[in-house]
Structure formats: C-alpha cells, structure tokens
Short mmCIF file of C-alpha atoms in Angstrom, two decimals:
data_model
loop_
_atom_site.label_atom_id
_atom_site.label_comp_id
_atom_site.label_asym_id
_atom_site.label_seq_id
_atom_site.Cartn_x
_atom_site.Cartn_y
_atom_site.Cartn_z
CA MET A 1 -18.16 -9.04 1.22
CA ILE A 2 -17.85 -12.79 1.76
CA GLU A 3 -19.04 -15.02 -0.63
CA LEU A 4 -19.56 -18.93 -0.69
CA LYS A 5 -20.97 -20.69 -3.90
CA ASN A 6 -21.84 -24.33 -3.29
CA VAL A 7 -18.89 -24.75 -1.42
CA ALA A 8 -18.46 -28.67 -0.30
CA LYS A 9 -15.37 -29.78 1.60
CA ASN A 10 -14.91 -33.76 3.15
CA TYR A 11 -12.10 -35.60 5.12
CA GLY A 12 -12.19 -38.93 3.49
CA LEU A 13 -15.00 -40.90 3.58
CA SER A 14 -15.46 -40.78 6.80
CA ALA A 15 -16.38 -37.49 7.68
CA LEU A 16 -17.50 -34.41 6.08
CA GLY A 17 -17.42 -30.87 6.60
CA LEU A 18 -19.20 -29.15 4.36
CA TYR A 19 -22.28 -30.15 1.85
CA SER A 20 -22.53 -27.67 -1.32
CA GLU A 21 -23.26 -24.46 0.90
CA SER A 22 -23.99 -20.85 0.33
CA ALA A 23 -24.04 -17.94 1.75
CA ILE A 24 -24.01 -14.49 1.35
CA ILE A 25 -21.87 -12.31 4.28
CA ASN A 26 -22.06 -8.37 4.21
CA THR A 27 -19.53 -5.84 5.02
CA GLY A 28 -19.64 -4.41 8.44
CA GLU A 29 -21.90 -8.04 10.10
CA ILE A 30 -20.55 -9.58 13.07
CA VAL A 31 -21.67 -12.88 12.26
CA GLY A 32 -21.92 -15.87 15.18
CA ILE A 33 -20.79 -19.46 13.54
CA LEU A 34 -22.81 -21.75 15.39
CA GLY A 35 -23.73 -25.44 15.74
CA GLU A 36 -22.59 -28.56 17.48
CA ASN A 37 -19.35 -29.94 17.32
CA GLY A 38 -18.59 -31.49 15.02
CA SER A 39 -21.38 -29.12 12.67
CA GLY A 40 -18.95 -27.61 10.44
CA LYS A 41 -17.89 -24.43 11.79
CA THR A 42 -14.03 -24.92 11.71
CA THR A 43 -14.03 -26.43 8.11
CA MET A 44 -16.54 -23.01 7.05
CA LEU A 45 -13.98 -21.14 8.83
CA LYS A 46 -10.13 -22.47 7.56
CA ALA A 47 -12.11 -22.89 3.85
CA ILE A 48 -12.85 -18.66 4.11
CA MET A 49 -9.45 -18.67 5.00
CA GLY A 50 -7.92 -20.68 2.26
CA LEU A 51 -6.58 -23.25 5.18
CA CYS A 52 -8.23 -25.91 3.45
CA ASP A 53 -8.94 -27.25 0.05
CA ILE A 54 -12.50 -27.43 -1.01
CA GLN A 55 -13.33 -30.30 -2.89
CA TYR A 56 -16.48 -28.27 -4.81
CA GLY A 57 -17.17 -25.00 -4.35
CA GLU A 58 -16.50 -21.52 -5.01
CA ILE A 59 -15.32 -18.88 -2.07
CA LEU A 60 -14.42 -15.12 -2.88
CA ILE A 61 -14.07 -12.02 -1.26
CA ASP A 62 -14.69 -8.51 -2.21
CA GLY A 63 -15.48 -10.41 -5.45
CA ARG A 64 -11.44 -12.09 -5.30
CA PRO A 65 -10.10 -15.14 -4.19
CA VAL A 66 -8.42 -15.17 -0.44
CA PHE A 67 -4.97 -16.06 -1.41
CA GLU A 68 -4.81 -12.79 -3.55
CA GLN A 69 -5.69 -11.14 -0.12
CA TYR A 70 -4.19 -13.01 3.05
CA ASP A 71 -2.95 -9.21 4.00
CA ARG A 72 -6.70 -8.30 4.45
CA MET A 73 -7.64 -11.27 6.59
CA ALA A 74 -7.11 -12.33 10.39
CA PHE A 75 -7.51 -15.80 11.63
CA ILE A 76 -8.14 -16.39 15.27
CA THR A 77 -7.96 -19.83 16.46
CA CYS A 78 -8.25 -21.74 19.88
CA GLU A 79 -5.40 -23.77 18.82
CA GLY A 80 -3.11 -21.13 18.48
CA SER A 81 -1.09 -19.36 15.39
CA TYR A 82 1.97 -18.22 17.56
CA PHE A 83 5.55 -19.54 17.78
CA PRO A 84 5.60 -20.69 21.19
CA ASN A 85 9.22 -20.31 20.90
CA MET A 86 9.12 -17.03 21.16
CA THR A 87 7.96 -14.24 23.51
CA PRO A 88 5.37 -11.78 22.95
CA TYR A 89 7.82 -9.42 22.42
CA GLU A 90 9.35 -11.61 19.94
CA TYR A 91 6.03 -12.55 17.90
CA GLY A 92 4.77 -9.49 17.88
CA ASN A 93 8.05 -7.92 15.86
CA PHE A 94 7.71 -10.69 13.56
CA LEU A 95 4.50 -9.92 12.30
CA ALA A 96 5.00 -6.31 12.57
CA GLU A 97 8.03 -8.04 9.41
CA PHE A 98 5.23 -10.07 8.27
CA PHE A 99 2.19 -7.62 7.81
CA PRO A 100 2.94 -4.10 6.17
CA SER A 101 -0.34 -3.20 8.40
CA PHE A 102 0.70 -4.60 11.70
CA ASP A 103 -0.30 -1.81 14.03
CA MET A 104 2.14 -2.50 16.78
CA ASP A 105 0.83 0.47 19.19
CA ARG A 106 -2.40 -1.69 18.78
CA TYR A 107 -0.21 -5.44 19.65
CA TRP A 108 1.01 -3.58 22.65
CA ASN A 109 -2.02 -1.52 24.53
CA LEU A 110 -3.99 -5.28 24.43
CA ILE A 111 -0.54 -7.17 25.52
CA LYS A 112 -1.27 -4.61 28.47
CA PHE A 113 -4.57 -5.04 28.67
CA PHE A 114 -4.73 -8.65 29.19
CA ASP A 115 -1.90 -8.27 31.23
CA LEU A 116 0.62 -10.75 29.60
CA ASP A 117 4.28 -10.80 30.43
CA TYR A 118 5.69 -9.76 26.90
CA LEU A 119 9.51 -11.82 27.86
CA LYS A 120 8.27 -15.45 28.86
CA LYS A 121 7.79 -17.51 26.47
CA ILE A 122 4.60 -18.24 25.33
CA LYS A 123 4.71 -22.17 25.57
CA THR A 124 4.85 -21.09 29.43
CA PHE A 125 1.49 -18.98 29.23
CA SER A 126 -2.11 -20.90 30.40
CA ALA A 127 -4.11 -21.43 27.70
CA GLY A 128 -6.40 -18.48 28.90
CA GLN A 129 -2.86 -16.62 27.91
CA LYS A 130 -3.06 -18.30 24.61
CA ALA A 131 -6.20 -17.04 23.30
CA LYS A 132 -5.04 -13.72 24.91
CA LEU A 133 -1.97 -14.34 23.02
CA GLU A 134 -3.24 -15.04 20.30
CA VAL A 135 -6.68 -12.44 19.91
CA SER A 136 -3.58 -9.78 20.54
CA ALA A 137 -2.68 -10.54 17.85
CA GLY A 138 -5.24 -11.19 15.15
CA PHE A 139 -6.58 -8.00 16.29
CA SER A 140 -3.51 -5.66 15.56
CA LYS A 141 -3.06 -7.44 12.19
CA GLY A 142 -5.01 -4.68 10.08
CA ALA A 143 -7.32 -7.06 8.39
CA LYS A 144 -10.77 -5.63 7.44
CA TYR A 145 -12.37 -9.52 7.76
CA ILE A 146 -11.54 -11.37 11.28
CA LEU A 147 -12.13 -14.95 11.43
CA MET A 148 -12.88 -16.53 14.70
CA ASP A 149 -12.65 -20.07 15.68
CA GLU A 150 -13.44 -20.46 19.52
CA PRO A 151 -11.76 -17.48 20.86
CA PHE A 152 -12.86 -18.31 23.84
CA LEU A 153 -11.19 -21.47 24.98
CA GLY A 154 -10.36 -22.26 28.37
CA SER A 155 -10.57 -18.47 29.43
CA ASP A 156 -12.63 -17.65 31.85
CA MET A 157 -15.78 -15.13 32.16
CA PHE A 158 -14.30 -12.37 33.76
CA THR A 159 -11.39 -12.47 30.45
CA ARG A 160 -14.86 -13.22 28.14
CA ARG A 161 -16.04 -10.27 29.21
CA ASP A 162 -12.72 -7.94 28.61
CA PHE A 163 -12.76 -9.45 25.50
CA LEU A 164 -16.45 -9.16 23.83
CA LYS A 165 -15.70 -5.38 25.38
CA LEU A 166 -12.69 -5.40 23.35
CA LEU A 167 -14.42 -6.32 20.31
CA VAL A 168 -17.35 -4.23 20.13
CA SER A 169 -15.45 -1.21 21.53
CA ASP A 170 -12.61 -1.66 18.44
CA PHE A 171 -15.68 -2.96 15.88
CA ARG A 172 -15.43 -0.45 12.45
CA GLU A 173 -18.18 -0.08 9.68
CA ASP A 174 -15.79 -1.54 7.25
CA GLU A 175 -14.49 -5.01 9.55
CA THR A 176 -16.31 -7.63 9.27
CA ILE A 177 -16.30 -11.03 11.88
CA LEU A 178 -17.41 -14.27 11.93
CA ILE A 179 -17.08 -15.96 15.48
CA SER A 180 -17.83 -19.23 16.11
CA THR A 181 -18.40 -20.15 19.74
CA HIS A 182 -20.55 -22.43 22.29
CA PHE A 183 -21.10 -19.10 24.60
CA ILE A 184 -24.68 -18.55 23.04
CA ASP A 185 -25.74 -16.21 25.67
CA GLU A 186 -22.49 -14.15 25.80
CA ILE A 187 -22.77 -13.32 21.88
CA GLU A 188 -26.18 -12.88 21.81
CA ASN A 189 -26.22 -9.04 22.13
CA ILE A 190 -23.13 -8.56 20.36
CA ILE A 191 -23.40 -10.12 16.67
CA ASP A 192 -25.99 -9.37 14.24
CA ARG A 193 -26.26 -12.79 12.59
CA ALA A 194 -26.09 -15.91 14.17
CA ILE A 195 -25.81 -19.03 11.01
CA ILE A 196 -26.16 -22.08 12.16
CA LEU A 197 -24.97 -25.42 11.06
CA ARG A 198 -25.11 -29.08 12.13
CA TYR A 199 -24.03 -32.19 10.10
CA GLY A 200 -21.88 -29.93 7.49
CA ARG A 201 -25.06 -27.60 6.25
CA ILE A 202 -26.48 -24.59 6.66
CA LYS A 203 -30.09 -25.23 9.00
CA ALA A 204 -30.08 -21.58 10.04
CA ASP A 205 -29.36 -18.31 8.89
CA PHE A 206 -30.99 -15.17 10.31
CA TYR A 207 -30.90 -11.93 11.54
CA ILE A 208 -30.89 -11.50 15.79
CA ASP A 209 -33.36 -8.57 15.72
CA ASP A 210 -36.01 -10.28 13.65
CA ILE A 211 -36.03 -13.46 16.13
CA LYS A 212 -36.33 -11.13 19.32
CA ASN A 213 -39.22 -9.43 17.57
CA GLN A 214 -40.75 -12.90 16.83
CA GLY A 215 -40.18 -13.33 20.35
CA LYS A 216 -36.70 -15.74 20.19
CA THR A 217 -34.36 -16.17 21.83
CA LEU A 218 -30.84 -17.64 19.67
CA ALA A 219 -31.21 -20.56 22.21
CA ASP A 220 -34.67 -20.74 21.09
CA ILE A 221 -33.95 -21.65 17.67
CA MET A 222 -30.82 -23.84 18.63
CA THR A 223 -33.69 -25.61 20.10
CA GLU A 224 -35.61 -26.02 17.02
CA VAL A 225 -32.87 -26.93 14.45
CA LYS A 226 -31.80 -29.98 16.43
CA LYS A 227 -35.35 -31.12 16.67
CA VAL A 228 -36.27 -31.13 13.72
CA LEU A 229 -33.82 -33.14 12.55
CA SER A 230 -34.09 -35.40 15.23
CA LYS A 231 -37.59 -35.58 14.43
CA SER A 232 -36.74 -36.19 10.45
CA LYS A 233 -34.30 -39.36 11.37
CA THR A 234 -36.82 -40.72 12.85
CA MET B 1 -25.06 14.19 28.88
CA LEU B 2 -27.99 10.80 28.72
CA ARG B 3 -25.86 7.90 30.27
CA PHE B 4 -26.95 4.71 29.99
CA ASP B 5 -25.63 3.89 33.28
CA ASP B 6 -28.90 1.31 35.36
CA ILE B 7 -30.29 -0.05 31.79
CA GLU B 8 -30.64 -3.67 31.57
CA LEU B 9 -31.04 -5.48 29.22
CA ASN B 10 -33.21 -8.72 28.26
CA ASN B 11 -32.54 -11.07 25.70
CA ARG B 12 -36.80 -11.11 24.75
CA GLU B 13 -37.02 -7.70 22.51
CA PRO B 14 -34.34 -6.28 19.77
CA VAL B 15 -32.00 -4.74 22.19
CA TYR B 16 -32.33 -1.81 20.08
CA MET B 17 -35.95 -1.34 21.00
CA GLN B 18 -34.96 -1.41 24.80
CA ILE B 19 -32.07 0.99 24.28
CA ALA B 20 -34.70 3.39 22.39
CA MET B 21 -37.17 2.50 25.38
CA TYR B 22 -34.82 3.74 27.99
CA VAL B 23 -34.36 7.02 26.26
CA LYS B 24 -38.09 7.54 26.43
CA ARG B 25 -38.21 6.88 29.49
CA GLN B 26 -35.44 9.05 30.94
CA ILE B 27 -37.28 11.65 28.74
CA LEU B 28 -40.79 11.04 30.82
CA LEU B 29 -39.25 10.86 34.32
CA LYS B 30 -37.84 14.75 33.13
CA LYS B 31 -34.17 12.78 34.18
CA VAL B 32 -33.01 14.50 31.10
CA ALA B 33 -33.79 17.62 29.21
CA ASP B 34 -33.80 18.84 25.41
CA GLY B 35 -30.55 19.72 24.36
CA GLU B 36 -28.89 17.53 25.94
CA GLN B 37 -26.00 15.35 24.17
CA LEU B 38 -26.13 11.38 24.40
CA PRO B 39 -22.41 9.70 24.17
CA SER B 40 -21.57 8.58 20.62
CA ARG B 41 -22.73 4.83 19.33
CA ARG B 42 -18.94 3.58 20.26
CA GLU B 43 -19.34 4.58 23.90
CA VAL B 44 -22.19 3.15 24.51
CA ALA B 45 -21.43 -0.29 22.54
CA ALA B 46 -18.60 -0.64 24.39
CA GLN B 47 -20.06 -0.34 28.10
CA LEU B 48 -23.01 -1.93 27.35
CA SER B 49 -20.95 -4.82 25.68
CA ILE B 50 -23.62 -4.74 22.50
CA ASN B 51 -22.56 -4.83 19.02
CA PRO B 52 -22.57 -0.98 17.30
CA ASN B 53 -25.14 -1.81 14.76
CA THR B 54 -27.32 -2.16 17.74
CA VAL B 55 -26.83 0.57 18.75
CA GLN B 56 -26.15 3.09 15.10
CA LYS B 57 -29.81 0.96 14.38
CA ALA B 58 -31.35 2.26 18.32
CA TYR B 59 -29.94 5.77 17.30
CA LYS B 60 -31.63 5.93 13.79
CA LEU B 61 -35.18 5.22 14.89
CA MET B 62 -35.19 7.65 17.83
CA GLU B 63 -34.02 10.03 15.27
CA ASP B 64 -36.62 8.80 13.03
CA GLU B 65 -39.33 9.30 16.30
CA GLY B 66 -38.17 12.63 16.46
CA PHE B 67 -36.25 13.28 19.83
CA VAL B 68 -33.08 12.60 18.90
CA THR B 69 -31.42 14.68 16.17
CA THR B 70 -27.25 14.19 14.95
CA SER B 71 -25.73 17.13 13.33
CA GLY B 72 -22.86 17.01 10.43
CA ASN B 73 -20.31 16.50 13.05
CA GLN B 74 -21.87 12.65 14.38
CA ARG B 75 -22.92 14.33 18.70
CA SER B 76 -26.27 12.69 19.09
CA ILE B 77 -28.81 15.13 21.41
CA LEU B 78 -32.07 14.97 22.35
CA HIS B 79 -34.63 17.31 21.18
CA ILE B 80 -37.55 17.72 23.16
CA ASP B 81 -40.70 19.69 23.04
CA GLU B 82 -44.77 19.57 23.96
CA LEU B 83 -45.60 18.03 21.70
CA ILE B 84 -43.11 15.60 21.00
CA PHE B 85 -43.12 15.07 25.42
CA SER B 86 -46.86 13.97 25.24
CA ARG B 87 -46.55 11.31 22.32
CA ILE B 88 -44.36 9.90 24.99
CA ASP B 89 -45.90 10.13 27.98
CA ASP B 90 -49.21 8.62 26.41
CA GLN B 91 -47.50 6.10 24.35
CA LEU B 92 -45.57 5.05 27.49
CA THR B 93 -48.69 5.07 29.69
CA ARG B 94 -50.72 3.17 26.80
CA ASP B 95 -48.78 0.40 26.51
CA MET B 96 -47.58 0.32 30.55
CA ILE B 97 -51.73 -0.33 30.64
CA LYS B 98 -52.25 -2.80 27.47
CA GLY B 99 -49.51 -4.73 29.58
CA PHE B 100 -51.76 -4.43 32.37
CA ILE B 101 -55.10 -6.08 30.66
CA LYS B 102 -53.00 -8.36 29.18
CA SER B 103 -52.12 -10.11 32.07
CA ALA B 104 -55.05 -9.11 34.34
CA LYS B 105 -57.06 -10.99 30.33
CA GLY B 106 -54.99 -13.84 31.00
CA ILE B 107 -56.02 -14.77 34.46
CA ASN B 108 -59.65 -14.48 33.72
CA LEU B 109 -60.15 -11.36 35.80
CA SER B 110 -63.12 -9.42 35.15
CA PHE B 111 -63.69 -6.02 34.25
CA LYS B 112 -65.50 -4.70 37.77
CA ARG B 113 -63.27 -7.40 39.71
CA VAL B 114 -59.64 -5.44 38.84
CA VAL B 115 -61.33 -1.98 38.81
CA ASP B 116 -62.59 -2.45 42.92
CA LEU B 117 -58.76 -3.36 43.04
CA ILE B 118 -57.67 -0.85 42.04
CA SER B 119 -59.94 1.32 44.14
CA GLU B 120 -58.72 -0.99 47.38
CA LEU B 121 -55.23 -1.09 46.42
CA TRP B 122 -54.14 2.60 45.09
CA GLY B 123 -53.96 4.05 48.30
CA ASP B 124 -51.39 1.31 49.54
CA GLU B 125 -48.34 1.40 47.01
#
C-alpha cells in the first residue's frame, strides 16, 4: 500500500508540482496516473520513489518511508535510468550486482523478446529501443512496486501492444503498478483505477468498472475534468 | 477448452461483464459443454491484453451465477445443467428483446407497426 498524505511539492515560485494531495493506492492495483503535460504526473511518481524532496506531507510504502526499501521499488522512465555507455549485457551484470533480487533470466528473456542487440552500446539505440531496454531492466528488478513514467514515449503501436501484453501476463497479485501515459485508449482495459491530475491537484480518482457502469469511458471523464476547470476559471 | 478467440471488447461496458456475457452466449449457442475447462486467468489476461484483476472479477461473477466452478487447484470448469441453461437462455433472450423494444420506442414506433414489420420481415432473414 502506498499512502500519500498532504503531499506538496513546488519547483521554486514559478512551477507547481503537487498541491497538498492525499491518496491511498492498494497493493495489487494497476493505477493509471493521467493528465495533461505539466499536471504533476512525473512529480507524483518521483515523490513516491523518493527521487525528489517534498516540501510538505508524508509518503509511506507499507507503512515505511521509501528510503528504507529502494530494493522493493522500480522506476521506469522515458528519461532512461540506464548508463548510455554500457551495452545491455554490461548493464544486466551491473544490475545483478546492485539489486539482490534481480532476475537475470527474466532480463535476458525480455532483451530477446524485444529483439535488442545486447553487445551494442545503449546510447546508439533508437528512442523505442531505449524504452524497451528501460522496461526490460525495470521488470527484472524483482520489485513489488513498479512505477512507470511515460514508458511508451518513442514507441510504435506494435511495441506498445507487446509491452502491455507483457505487463498483464506477468503481473502478480502482490505487485502494484503505477503508470503515467497519454495513450488513454490503450490502457483503458489494463488499469484498475485512474487518478487524474490537473495543475498539481487530484481532480478525479475512480475505478474503471465504476465509470463503465455509468456508461462512461476514460476519455469522457478526462474531458469532463477539463471542462469543469475551464468553467470555474471564467 | 473454452477459448476467447472471437470476443470483441467494447469500451462502454465493464470488461468483466463482457467476458461473462461472452461465456453465456457460448453456452446458449451450445458451443461449449458441461465440464469444459476455462483457460487460466493469466492466459486470458495475456490473450486479451486486459488486467488480470478484471479476469478474476469475471470468473468470480460466473462462479456466483453458478455456471463456473473452481476447484482447489485453481482450474475453472463450466458447470451447465438444465436449470442453468434455461436461466441463461431466458436472460439473454429477454435482454435482447428489451434492447430491441428500447430502440423501437426510441424512434416512436407503435407496437402494431413493430409486430406487422416482424411478421413481414421474419421470413427474409
């Protein structure tokens, strides 16, 4: 379980990250963190991972702060967390040394599945190939909490499909996945729940089945959230 | 084994209900039989690229409605007897007719016009 209690984060005076937001994410859920650019998605994920300091509030993972349990967390980001001068082969060996529960077999299966050249330096890869490597590493860390920030950036439709298929077929009940993306239609059937951010605030938080029961789609709700805000501004 | 090969998911209804409805249709069309095995939850999730929790929810719903039983080793099989078959038959038929009546009323058709048209067009299809 991830608990966010009144978490606030701003980047100086000019930019707002999150504005005193609270949420509870249960173990076993696949949650979409959605919203427009600059709405606070990356800030929220980085704050949970302990990758940025928060000015106010508290974040607990299974009741304990993140810095006590980095080995249970994986962060997959479009910015890339690999070393560009390493080959996938070298990077795998590095991760195995660094993460005690790193699953080398799984890593190799993913590298093969994504058809990546394991002897070429990562910096020579295309954007899509880099994303595939990032995902291969993130999913092999043996983490219980997997946070993904725009993992599809630079990936084509077929790669995205492969990736989602992989995600659902490997998902285990004791894992929790948070994923931020703009590909709403493609993840609609993948996520249990959606948290929609706008200007650093949680504007909606709901289970997909509940909105379907009301005859609505994820896109409908996102449009509603946008409208409500535009109206209140005028 | 029951396969979900030709299921087409829409994005209007909850996916778990669509899965349960698909199985009911297969039962009604007699494409599946009593005792037939269902794929594992993980297999269905991977095949349809949907959340495994959703598949679990669908299986739970089908268990609650009595036409799927899951034994200790987690293998789920279909359980179809006369009572269950007639209940599914009744439910699906009524749902279909209800939907038809709703759309007929939606365009202000009279009962007589509908019945006349059904009599006229029944043999065409």
